[in-house]
XYZ file of C-alpha atoms in Angstrom:
760
model
C 0.243 -0.265 0.105
C 1.783 3.462 -1.221
C 2.540 5.808 1.631
C -0.623 9.119 2.320
C 1.642 11.773 1.575
C -0.265 14.411 4.699
C 0.092 18.228 2.651
C -2.483 20.690 2.729
C -4.972 20.479 -0.507
C -5.406 24.247 -2.037
C -7.840 24.015 -4.933
C -9.460 27.705 -7.740
C -7.920 29.828 -5.367
C -9.498 32.894 -6.442
C -9.019 35.688 -4.058
C -7.770 39.146 -5.092
C -5.519 38.570 -8.212
C -5.260 34.206 -7.795
C -5.883 33.336 -11.412
C -7.462 29.863 -9.735
C -4.468 28.432 -9.274
C -3.860 25.115 -7.043
C -1.509 24.051 -4.656
C -0.546 21.309 -2.775
C 1.922 22.302 0.852
C 3.645 19.324 2.243
C 3.488 19.489 5.626
C 6.330 19.204 8.191
C 8.491 21.715 6.201
C 9.966 24.720 5.542
C 7.798 26.337 2.813
C 9.531 30.063 1.535
C 6.669 32.370 -0.629
C 8.437 33.703 -3.522
C 8.408 36.954 -6.012
C 7.616 39.931 -7.102
C 5.713 42.393 -4.682
C 2.203 41.585 -5.609
C 2.220 39.234 -7.174
C 0.362 36.697 -4.742
C 2.140 35.404 -2.432
C -0.023 36.937 -0.005
C -3.504 35.943 -1.613
C -2.572 32.516 -1.121
C -0.801 32.389 2.509
C -3.034 34.992 4.337
C -6.475 35.828 2.190
C -7.070 31.526 1.758
C -4.610 29.115 4.592
C -4.655 31.366 7.110
C -8.155 33.129 7.044
C -9.541 29.579 6.614
C -7.686 27.430 9.201
C -8.795 30.312 11.421
C -12.580 30.428 10.324
C -12.762 26.463 10.932
C -11.008 26.656 14.410
C -13.995 28.391 15.758
C -16.462 26.510 14.233
C -15.243 24.335 17.222
C -16.751 26.481 19.692
C -20.234 27.214 20.634
C -22.375 29.121 18.796
C -22.962 32.114 21.516
C -19.007 31.900 22.291
C -17.953 32.335 18.481
C -20.194 35.720 18.946
C -17.836 37.418 20.912
C -14.773 36.316 19.196
C -13.040 37.696 15.256
C -15.821 35.988 12.143
C -14.093 35.329 9.360
C -15.402 35.176 5.344
C -14.177 31.777 3.465
C -12.362 32.792 1.230
C -12.683 32.193 -2.971
C -11.437 28.732 -3.313
C -13.250 25.270 -4.514
C -11.380 23.408 -2.134
C -9.267 23.707 1.202
C -8.081 20.374 2.908
C -6.117 18.995 5.379
C -5.605 22.497 7.063
C -3.977 23.123 10.343
C -4.257 25.082 13.310
C -2.262 28.595 12.961
C 0.091 30.666 14.089
C 0.727 34.146 12.190
C 3.518 36.759 13.361
C 3.193 39.254 10.985
C 5.793 42.339 9.732
C 3.379 44.872 11.015
C 4.958 47.471 13.748
C 4.268 46.459 17.388
C 1.512 48.209 18.126
C 0.877 48.908 22.473
C 1.298 52.448 24.578
C 3.783 53.959 25.589
C 3.828 52.101 29.539
C 4.306 48.632 26.669
C 7.616 47.095 27.224
C 9.968 44.073 26.310
C 8.530 42.498 29.888
C 4.917 42.535 29.283
C 4.558 42.258 25.774
C 6.616 38.484 26.682
C 3.967 37.581 29.593
C 7.450 37.365 31.248
C 7.101 40.344 34.109
C 3.648 38.958 35.462
C 5.487 36.265 36.479
C 8.329 38.831 38.395
C 5.649 40.693 39.974
C 4.342 37.302 41.675
C 7.705 36.286 42.428
C 7.992 39.343 44.279
C 4.796 39.039 46.062
C 5.715 35.621 47.504
C 9.429 35.988 48.433
C 10.421 39.925 48.189
C 11.071 41.908 51.673
C 9.784 43.515 53.038
C 6.711 41.370 51.799
C 4.318 43.935 50.460
C 0.609 42.337 48.935
C -0.039 40.863 46.114
C 1.731 41.089 43.073
C -0.685 43.757 41.143
C 0.262 46.114 44.152
C 3.990 46.250 42.132
C 2.496 47.193 39.021
C 3.194 51.636 38.466
C -0.213 51.168 36.641
C -2.287 49.679 40.276
C -3.558 52.862 43.058
C -0.962 51.202 45.466
C 1.565 51.048 43.428
C 2.684 53.715 41.561
C 4.617 56.772 42.147
C 2.660 59.921 43.783
C 4.775 62.058 42.194
C 4.636 61.138 38.212
C 1.784 58.703 38.618
C 3.206 55.645 37.367
C 4.620 57.344 34.230
C 8.306 57.526 35.391
C 8.757 61.344 33.419
C 7.338 64.353 35.208
C 6.596 66.215 32.270
C 5.263 70.330 33.316
C 4.057 72.924 30.518
C 6.833 75.600 30.274
C 4.659 78.965 29.961
C 7.562 80.470 27.554
C 6.794 77.704 24.915
C 3.368 78.066 25.348
C 3.037 81.522 25.147
C 4.717 84.542 22.796
C 3.918 87.589 25.153
C 4.188 90.149 22.385
C 1.264 88.679 20.674
C -2.683 88.933 21.466
C -4.909 85.833 21.776
C -6.346 86.706 17.981
C -3.037 86.901 16.799
C -3.054 83.602 18.342
C -0.171 84.735 21.544
C -1.397 80.429 22.613
C 0.777 78.793 20.559
C -0.259 75.134 21.259
C -3.248 74.568 19.029
C -6.663 73.297 21.194
C -6.140 76.195 23.563
C -5.406 78.573 20.704
C -8.248 80.860 18.260
C -8.584 77.604 15.857
C -9.808 75.470 18.910
C -12.861 76.298 20.314
C -11.360 76.503 23.872
C -9.823 79.363 22.113
C -12.622 80.692 20.837
C -14.128 80.729 23.796
C -11.357 82.695 25.692
C -11.699 85.509 23.554
C -15.760 85.962 22.943
C -15.529 85.222 27.035
C -15.756 88.855 28.227
C -12.563 88.368 31.121
C -9.649 88.742 27.984
C -10.218 91.273 26.391
C -8.360 89.476 22.544
C -6.581 92.443 21.050
C -4.206 93.547 23.421
C -1.042 91.665 23.330
C -0.531 89.454 27.021
C 2.831 91.806 28.121
C 0.276 94.713 28.188
C -1.841 92.422 30.130
C -1.620 94.053 34.354
C -0.563 91.616 37.200
C -3.949 90.055 37.768
C -5.468 89.935 34.322
C -2.101 87.790 32.999
C -2.131 85.220 37.017
C -5.982 84.733 35.501
C -5.367 83.960 31.389
C -2.066 81.510 33.045
C -3.213 80.564 36.663
C -7.005 80.683 36.722
C -8.295 82.780 39.910
C -6.329 82.123 43.182
C -7.634 79.571 45.471
C -10.482 78.548 46.594
C -12.202 80.848 44.372
C -14.011 80.358 41.131
C -14.381 83.279 37.976
C -17.369 81.737 34.932
C -17.093 82.797 30.850
C -20.295 82.585 29.167
C -19.648 79.782 26.542
C -21.975 80.562 23.658
C -23.793 77.472 22.841
C -26.839 76.866 19.442
C -29.044 77.194 23.354
C -27.630 80.979 23.812
C -24.685 81.947 27.062
C -23.954 78.725 29.130
C -21.501 79.741 32.120
C -18.129 77.993 32.136
C -15.636 78.018 34.947
C -12.460 79.373 33.796
C -9.782 77.411 35.836
C -6.241 79.178 34.073
C -4.276 78.002 31.392
C -1.482 76.033 32.861
C -3.964 74.016 35.589
C -6.351 72.945 31.793
C -2.868 72.138 30.213
C -1.837 69.979 33.122
C -5.592 68.030 33.131
C -6.246 68.328 30.032
C -3.191 66.378 28.711
C -0.861 66.440 31.416
C -2.270 64.051 33.240
C -3.547 61.247 31.644
C -1.100 58.502 28.625
C -0.770 61.443 26.022
C -0.038 58.564 23.793
C -4.325 58.697 23.544
C -4.644 61.776 22.381
C -6.261 61.896 19.353
C -6.808 65.549 18.893
C -3.209 66.148 19.473
C -0.470 64.780 19.084
C 1.986 63.305 21.376
C 4.511 65.827 19.965
C 2.215 68.762 20.206
C 1.992 67.997 24.103
C 6.266 67.837 24.205
C 6.445 70.908 22.012
C 5.365 73.410 24.826
C 6.315 70.992 27.538
C 10.084 70.132 29.967
C 10.181 66.375 30.661
C 12.360 64.981 32.869
C 13.175 61.668 34.617
C 10.698 61.361 37.787
C 13.302 62.492 40.856
C 10.732 60.378 43.633
C 10.705 57.117 41.253
C 14.302 57.525 39.114
C 12.341 56.464 35.862
C 10.576 53.534 37.712
C 7.113 54.558 37.805
C 6.809 52.699 41.056
C 5.752 54.027 44.822
C 9.167 53.943 47.002
C 7.849 51.902 49.230
C 7.565 49.296 46.681
C 10.983 49.893 46.011
C 11.957 49.115 49.500
C 11.277 45.532 48.671
C 13.852 42.742 47.734
C 15.411 39.831 46.550
C 18.881 39.321 46.767
C 19.695 42.717 47.960
C 17.814 44.098 44.175
C 14.811 45.790 43.742
C 11.731 44.867 40.724
C 13.036 47.825 39.073
C 16.344 47.165 39.297
C 15.206 43.773 37.777
C 13.792 45.550 34.758
C 17.029 47.165 34.353
C 19.147 44.550 34.035
C 20.269 42.723 30.295
C 18.522 39.311 29.747
C 21.873 37.537 30.697
C 22.062 38.791 33.686
C 18.715 38.496 34.710
C 19.126 34.596 33.674
C 21.390 34.789 36.896
C 19.644 36.423 39.221
C 16.472 33.886 38.873
C 19.073 30.657 38.733
C 20.494 32.119 42.203
C 16.609 32.139 43.762
C 16.653 29.481 46.646
C 13.501 27.650 48.049
C 9.905 25.761 46.619
C 8.559 28.784 45.937
C 10.867 31.227 44.710
C 12.094 28.664 42.635
C 9.061 27.082 40.677
C 8.273 31.184 39.826
C 11.909 31.703 38.169
C 11.596 28.168 35.992
C 8.485 29.568 34.609
C 10.874 32.771 33.364
C 13.896 31.073 32.710
C 12.195 29.102 28.815
C 11.145 33.120 28.134
C 13.964 34.897 29.090
C 16.313 31.820 27.417
C 13.634 32.696 24.369
C 15.010 36.256 23.838
C 18.984 35.577 24.720
C 18.929 32.442 21.999
C 17.647 34.659 19.481
C 20.061 37.882 19.902
C 18.883 39.724 21.816
C 20.373 39.143 25.623
C 21.601 42.736 25.562
C 17.997 43.796 26.203
C 16.539 44.991 29.465
C 12.452 44.018 30.895
C 12.093 47.555 30.881
C 12.894 48.790 27.212
C 9.893 49.925 25.380
C 8.758 47.911 22.762
C 8.086 51.343 20.529
C 11.955 52.284 21.102
C 13.694 48.922 19.566
C 14.549 49.045 15.718
C 12.996 46.845 13.219
C 15.181 43.812 13.837
C 14.754 43.335 17.463
C 10.471 44.101 17.248
C 10.580 41.265 14.325
C 12.849 38.544 16.534
C 10.981 39.884 19.780
C 7.377 38.541 17.882
C 9.192 35.189 17.231
C 10.838 34.178 20.459
C 6.891 35.265 22.255
C 6.089 32.151 19.596
C 8.369 29.548 20.318
C 7.376 28.302 23.723
C 5.231 26.796 22.970
C 5.659 22.501 23.409
C 2.092 21.886 20.760
C 3.005 20.652 17.411
C 1.889 19.773 13.955
C 0.991 23.811 14.407
C 1.229 25.556 10.514
C 3.404 28.294 11.480
C 2.842 31.652 9.311
C 5.969 34.172 9.032
C 5.439 37.625 6.870
C 9.465 38.102 5.590
C 11.109 37.117 8.822
C 14.379 38.510 8.110
C 12.549 42.625 7.353
C 14.916 44.110 9.516
C 17.413 42.262 10.264
C 21.199 41.967 9.331
C 22.376 39.443 7.236
C 24.417 37.801 10.634
C 21.160 37.240 11.770
C 19.618 36.073 9.497
C 21.629 32.675 10.072
C 20.186 32.920 13.492
C 16.650 33.079 12.139
C 17.084 30.057 9.810
C 17.917 27.629 12.601
C 14.603 28.927 14.831
C 12.880 27.887 11.411
C 14.348 24.473 11.456
C 14.102 24.031 15.144
C 10.398 24.640 14.413
C 10.130 22.044 12.096
C 11.846 19.499 14.113
C 8.940 19.940 16.518
C 6.868 18.172 13.755
C 5.026 21.434 12.223
C 5.532 23.040 9.220
C 6.718 26.834 8.696
C 5.204 28.346 5.976
C 7.021 32.078 5.067
C 6.985 34.636 2.669
C 10.250 36.272 1.990
C 12.651 37.479 -0.378
C 15.885 37.454 1.561
C 18.183 34.198 -0.629
C 19.668 33.027 2.480
C 15.740 31.922 3.696
C 15.004 31.021 0.373
C 17.881 29.128 -0.159
C 17.771 27.125 3.464
C 14.431 25.878 2.497
C 12.879 22.402 1.894
C 10.547 23.632 -1.136
C 10.317 27.112 -2.635
C 6.976 27.986 -4.469
C 6.986 31.552 -7.006
C 4.768 33.775 -7.402
C 3.896 35.543 -10.606
C 4.773 35.886 -13.273
C 4.379 39.687 -12.645
C 2.781 41.782 -9.718
C -1.171 42.796 -10.126
C -3.522 42.077 -12.694
C -0.043 40.064 -14.267
C 0.657 38.052 -11.004
C -1.315 35.422 -9.454
C 0.363 31.847 -10.875
C 2.337 29.531 -10.048
C 5.965 30.007 -11.406
C 7.558 27.677 -9.538
C 6.915 24.705 -7.380
C 9.682 22.797 -6.658
C 13.654 22.033 -5.080
C 15.141 25.005 -4.933
C 17.843 22.928 -7.485
C 15.342 23.119 -10.075
C 15.200 26.394 -9.124
C 18.055 27.592 -10.787
C 16.591 26.408 -14.534
C 13.743 27.544 -13.907
C 11.643 31.171 -16.267
C 11.127 32.174 -12.324
C 11.511 35.680 -11.305
C 14.465 34.998 -8.074
C 18.087 35.180 -9.219
C 19.779 32.492 -7.299
C 23.229 33.416 -8.446
C 23.161 36.927 -7.928
C 25.939 38.486 -6.853
C 26.926 41.841 -6.350
C 28.001 45.197 -8.084
C 30.528 46.762 -6.103
C 29.894 51.610 -7.213
C 34.133 51.306 -7.650
C 32.518 55.175 -9.048
C 31.233 57.191 -6.333
C 30.588 60.471 -6.156
C 32.704 62.944 -5.285
C 32.224 64.420 -1.778
C 32.524 68.508 -1.551
C 30.106 68.336 1.678
C 29.428 67.141 5.445
C 26.448 67.175 7.804
C 28.013 67.349 10.850
C 26.248 65.299 14.115
C 28.669 66.339 16.803
C 28.529 64.304 20.417
C 25.722 62.509 19.921
C 25.185 60.279 23.022
C 21.007 59.399 22.758
C 20.357 55.360 23.958
C 23.251 53.801 23.264
C 25.612 56.149 21.149
C 28.750 56.305 23.256
C 29.620 60.684 22.755
C 30.373 59.717 18.878
C 31.081 62.732 16.371
C 30.358 61.854 12.479
C 30.296 63.759 9.753
C 27.804 62.343 7.107
C 28.239 63.365 2.947
C 26.091 65.647 1.435
C 24.346 65.195 -2.006
C 25.650 61.456 -1.889
C 23.781 57.818 -1.557
C 24.830 57.273 1.901
C 24.256 54.235 2.838
C 23.592 54.233 7.285
C 24.232 50.093 8.324
C 25.285 47.785 11.328
C 23.818 44.241 12.795
C 20.140 45.490 14.919
C 20.203 47.245 18.012
C 24.123 48.785 16.822
C 22.783 52.309 16.859
C 21.178 53.622 13.459
C 17.976 54.966 14.865
C 19.478 56.956 17.748
C 22.115 57.602 15.237
C 20.207 59.341 12.001
C 16.259 59.357 12.909
C 16.966 61.218 16.798
C 19.970 62.642 16.526
C 20.099 63.945 12.564
C 16.835 64.460 12.383
C 17.115 67.295 15.208
C 20.199 68.622 14.110
C 18.101 68.702 10.440
C 14.449 69.289 11.166
C 14.526 70.376 7.203
C 14.881 66.479 6.576
C 12.144 64.314 4.820
C 12.066 61.490 6.588
C 10.509 58.126 5.353
C 9.946 55.544 7.832
C 8.585 52.084 8.632
C 5.062 53.040 10.018
C 1.840 51.804 8.262
C -0.061 54.401 6.063
C -3.957 53.642 7.639
C -5.312 51.796 5.354
C -8.956 51.125 4.517
C -11.583 49.943 1.797
C -12.583 53.225 1.355
C -9.056 55.337 1.206
C -7.743 54.867 -3.155
C -4.193 55.306 -4.932
C -6.191 57.800 -6.175
C -7.009 59.619 -2.232
C -3.564 58.408 -0.992
C -1.346 60.381 -3.669
C -3.741 63.706 -3.086
C -5.580 63.796 -6.300
C -8.985 62.720 -5.844
C -9.718 65.868 -5.659
C -8.004 67.080 -8.909
C -10.194 63.713 -10.825
C -13.854 65.123 -9.274
C -12.814 69.300 -10.183
C -12.660 68.117 -13.527
C -15.062 66.162 -13.603
C -17.239 69.271 -11.824
C -15.695 71.541 -14.043
C -17.070 69.642 -17.446
C -20.055 68.869 -16.318
C -21.356 71.686 -14.846
C -21.879 68.928 -11.511
C -20.850 69.307 -7.977
C -17.860 67.528 -7.770
C -19.206 65.584 -4.260
C -21.230 64.193 -6.968
C -17.758 62.475 -8.342
C -17.236 60.724 -4.794
C -18.931 57.752 -3.587
C -18.289 58.847 -0.342
C -21.253 61.476 -0.421
C -23.665 62.360 -3.218
C -22.592 60.596 -6.024
C -22.216 57.106 -3.614
C -24.967 54.785 -4.923
C -28.172 54.343 -2.468
C -28.439 50.718 -1.701
C -24.497 50.480 -0.207
C -23.813 53.191 0.225
C -20.313 53.391 -1.317
C -18.978 50.299 -0.265
C -19.286 48.606 -3.630
C -20.362 45.392 -1.247
C -22.911 43.708 0.589
C -22.948 42.891 3.963
C -26.542 40.897 4.687
C -26.913 40.393 8.778
C -26.733 36.223 8.399
C -26.841 35.622 12.091
C -24.315 33.517 13.544
C -23.339 31.654 10.118
C -20.585 32.709 8.274
C -20.213 36.625 7.036
C -20.404 36.408 3.518
C -20.001 39.500 1.247
C -21.786 39.936 -1.897
C -21.204 42.570 -4.387
C -23.558 45.367 -4.945
C -26.495 44.326 -7.661
C -28.023 47.582 -8.104
C -24.286 50.214 -9.318
C -22.660 46.214 -9.935
C -20.108 46.867 -7.688
C -18.794 50.168 -9.048
C -19.221 51.948 -5.328
C -21.495 55.087 -7.604
C -24.765 56.235 -8.528
C -25.892 55.811 -11.405
C -26.038 59.283 -12.096
C -22.436 60.336 -11.257
C -22.318 57.571 -13.877
C -24.392 58.793 -15.889
C -21.504 62.163 -16.736
C -17.915 61.702 -18.709
C -14.710 63.130 -19.480
C -12.938 62.729 -22.238
C -15.294 59.755 -23.061
C -15.294 57.952 -18.969
C -17.254 58.246 -16.801
C -15.764 57.793 -13.041
C -15.375 54.324 -12.875
C -13.684 54.098 -15.630
C -10.864 56.770 -15.234
C -10.560 54.957 -11.370
C -9.428 51.328 -13.358
C -6.990 53.161 -15.562
C -3.390 51.831 -13.998
C -0.961 54.672 -13.288
C 0.755 53.499 -16.380
C -2.257 54.323 -18.637
C -3.223 57.596 -16.603
C 0.133 59.217 -17.462
C -0.990 59.912 -21.070
C -4.831 60.364 -19.978
C -4.827 63.626 -17.720
C -3.254 66.974 -18.574
C -3.004 68.358 -15.761
C 0.811 68.972 -14.028
C -0.106 68.282 -10.494
C -2.000 64.716 -11.580
C 0.879 63.457 -13.571
C 3.834 65.180 -11.447
C 2.294 62.974 -8.958
C 0.930 59.740 -10.775
C 4.464 59.189 -11.723
C 6.488 59.514 -8.898
C 4.343 55.935 -8.314
C 5.268 55.207 -11.515
C 9.196 55.781 -10.800
C 8.880 53.244 -7.563
C 7.977 50.436 -10.022
C 3.706 50.507 -8.665
C 2.537 51.037 -12.491
C 0.239 48.588 -12.925
C -1.961 48.842 -9.945
C -5.671 51.346 -11.070
C -6.140 54.710 -9.722
C -9.374 53.227 -7.701
C -7.288 50.045 -6.155
C -8.279 50.499 -2.426
C -5.182 50.650 0.159
C -6.272 48.095 1.828
C -5.699 45.487 -0.271
C -1.675 46.588 -1.585
C 0.717 44.143 -0.362
C 3.799 45.037 2.203
C 6.064 46.005 -0.787
C 3.449 48.095 -2.294
C 2.855 50.116 0.720
C 6.010 50.634 1.396
C 6.719 52.182 -2.408
C 3.260 54.035 -2.309
C 4.360 55.569 0.963
C 8.104 56.750 -0.818
C 6.604 57.535 -3.628
C 3.706 60.437 -1.536
C 7.176 61.769 -0.198
C 8.853 61.416 -3.424
C 6.391 64.493 -4.530
C 7.619 67.164 -2.119
C 10.226 69.179 -3.028
C 13.948 68.584 -0.588
C 17.318 68.721 0.196
C 17.064 66.238 2.825
C 15.762 62.553 2.184
C 16.269 59.776 5.304
C 14.955 55.894 4.445
C 14.434 53.701 7.492
C 14.898 50.368 5.494
C 12.691 50.698 1.865
C 13.883 47.974 0.962
C 11.664 46.104 3.073
C 8.771 43.846 1.539
C 10.834 44.032 -1.647
C 11.977 41.610 -4.493
C 15.737 41.627 -5.874
C 14.042 42.449 -8.993
C 12.533 45.370 -7.536
C 15.522 46.810 -5.847
C 17.146 48.096 -8.837
C 14.067 50.043 -10.059
C 14.268 51.321 -5.984
C 17.942 52.551 -6.161
C 16.897 54.292 -10.155
C 14.868 56.358 -7.778
C 17.351 57.288 -5.551
C 19.508 57.765 -7.392
C 17.356 60.035 -9.719
C 17.264 62.166 -6.322
C 20.720 62.809 -5.817
C 21.617 62.822 -9.356
C 19.407 66.289 -8.811
C 20.983 67.515 -6.192
C 19.219 65.758 -3.702
C 21.117 64.337 -0.274
C 19.760 60.627 -0.141
C 20.685 58.939 3.182
C 19.183 55.384 3.542
C 19.063 53.135 7.143
C 19.718 49.620 5.394
C 20.208 45.471 5.748
C 19.921 44.655 2.308
C 23.633 44.718 0.914
C 22.196 45.678 -2.682
C 21.613 49.035 -1.359
C 25.117 49.389 0.608
C 26.795 48.194 -2.748
C 25.393 50.624 -4.419
C 26.445 53.885 -2.178
C 29.033 56.115 -2.596
C 29.619 56.584 0.682
C 28.538 54.029 4.010
C 28.466 54.022 7.808
C 29.190 50.879 10.007
C 27.556 51.518 13.472
C 28.319 48.548 16.209
C 29.977 46.258 16.343
C 26.893 44.441 18.664
C 23.930 45.504 19.752
C 22.587 47.069 22.972
C 25.807 47.612 25.584
C 28.038 46.792 23.133
C 26.947 49.062 20.362
C 26.847 52.692 19.499
C 29.891 52.920 17.579
C 31.752 54.188 14.274
C 32.960 51.092 13.241
C 33.250 51.363 9.433
C 33.297 54.862 7.317
C 34.054 54.924 3.454
C 33.214 54.158 0.136
C 31.994 50.322 -0.520
C 35.376 49.014 -2.620
C 37.302 49.868 1.234
C 34.734 47.776 2.626
C 36.006 44.582 1.438
C 39.363 45.056 3.956
C 37.466 46.034 7.060
C 36.989 43.957 9.186
C 32.853 44.164 10.292
C 29.512 41.939 10.523
C 29.098 43.973 6.810
C 32.392 43.716 5.475
C 31.971 39.692 6.252
C 28.841 39.569 4.199
C 29.723 41.883 1.639
C 33.323 39.779 1.042
C 30.632 36.394 0.271
C 28.187 38.144 -1.910
C 30.147 39.423 -4.306
C 33.187 36.945 -3.895
C 33.221 36.164 -8.182
C 33.180 40.185 -8.857
C 36.470 40.484 -6.295
C 38.404 37.189 -7.136
C 38.238 36.177 -3.464
């Protein structure tokens, strides 16, 4: 009897751009999906396989439980068999508020609090008392934030101006906000008199409110007439509304706006821990919980291993494997107190991966979305070992990846393509590594680097002196102007601290393109994101004499049946949700009236159906052509103007974000890992964009691990030698060719990858 192969069977996949494809995916292997950005990898792995697995998992729960859980629609496919439970490790940045730390994210910190509550001396009480968010545990001075933020009156007030002329420099309290208008119309203050001309009494009332124990009211004008409203003073009001709370939760005003008119310093009472001094008196082997939080993870492991006694040992033994997992991922230099928001891309990626590795469950399908993103080539080796160890526990590992090292380590490779968007959605190759060498796929395994042997001449420098942010060791560096500069180094070596903090502070005019998401929705399209939808609507309005709102599916032009969504989601009670195209508008989102008007023989839907390439020749307006051309420059010519941003792949979003920044006229462009989500074939096009920017007289600085970009740059600066405390030094400065003779981690991989070129 022949052996039955255990494999995931997928038939007739049609999600997004998939062209009715069939796939058999073997289990207990490392499977790498590769292909150009937008070729259909995510449509197979996330939108079909992961979604269906999650949908079927929820079916095991009673209906009343299912109603409280996320509900998934069945993907468009004819057959999906032999799926196993999935664990998804996505590429998107880790969320969390300003208090989210490595310790809380990894669920280690609750164990440490429990440990102190059970064996710490002198005894305090429950584990929750060791939290800066509990009423007992929080520091009375800073409210548990570890920082004392106070309004700076000289930053907030321009004494030479009147209230009407924006004397108050904090926007919500200026004339543009309702509070500012109330201050001008309430009768307490002369809105046209400069603040410096106020009497001492008037100025005190404006800034600090009435004397203690007194109340002052000013009428606030509403639709029901004037209503008395208590005036408490600018500084007390600012403190109450914008400081005595977690400022990362503010929506109408940004954290930066608050900090711009404030001073902030470490809390002198709790020394930044956010904890009550009574809590800090409780110690284990001479260390309090704040000191535990500050230890490097390797040091913390030693402390936990020294704990004796049955109660303490049992708790420590639960924390040790979690910490060891982080250390094994090369993150032993981090501490539990390290804020998640301050981690580099590579560090955050490994923390996310480590969180999923403590499980002893098997027969699970692990899905990783570009796990090499943000990792130095030296760290990718460690990643590959981790993927293999998951497989060895009888799990299936599916990886979306462009990194050649990861592709070469796979048991099976599936390449999607042949192109992107409408030109993708097919299986170009499936099989072992050897077969890929002779396949027509885009992935070139014989790839070798071309070192830039003719770097541009350097005529000037940006100067950074004595930078000491985070782990930087008081370094000074000259960064060449008007050339392409690559900043490299292992994760945590100080690249972001040097460039995104020290450099950005010294050169605030810099146009910065970070790794953050763009905020996607089903109603946001390429045209709206690039700021040309208003112009398209204006053209229609001018041509037809109709209001511009008629050509928006979010306004007058919306289909009356689906409200401009293009689809209808009927209430199917406890059954799986289902989305069906709107029959009234056939999915176009627009009303019949909106579709009856035309410009140059096309209605609004036909224009939104134009690809970027087609739009270049269709429109005459220079603003539209200029903005559309930036999309073409970054290789997105195949997308349509009406494509929703929510349907784009990670690599497409990365380039869309870049295109939106390229339309700004600037002198200095600073990009944080622009190669994220891009196939090797896409890198060349992006490099051409950078070279064009430099040729126009701009300075382009990229923080990168990708060796293609480092080799093609005019100047390279490497930080290191390690991460955390071992980083923060400049270990190389020079042209790429000089790097071939250097002794650094990046130099090692540069030599290996271009060995054929340099005859080594």
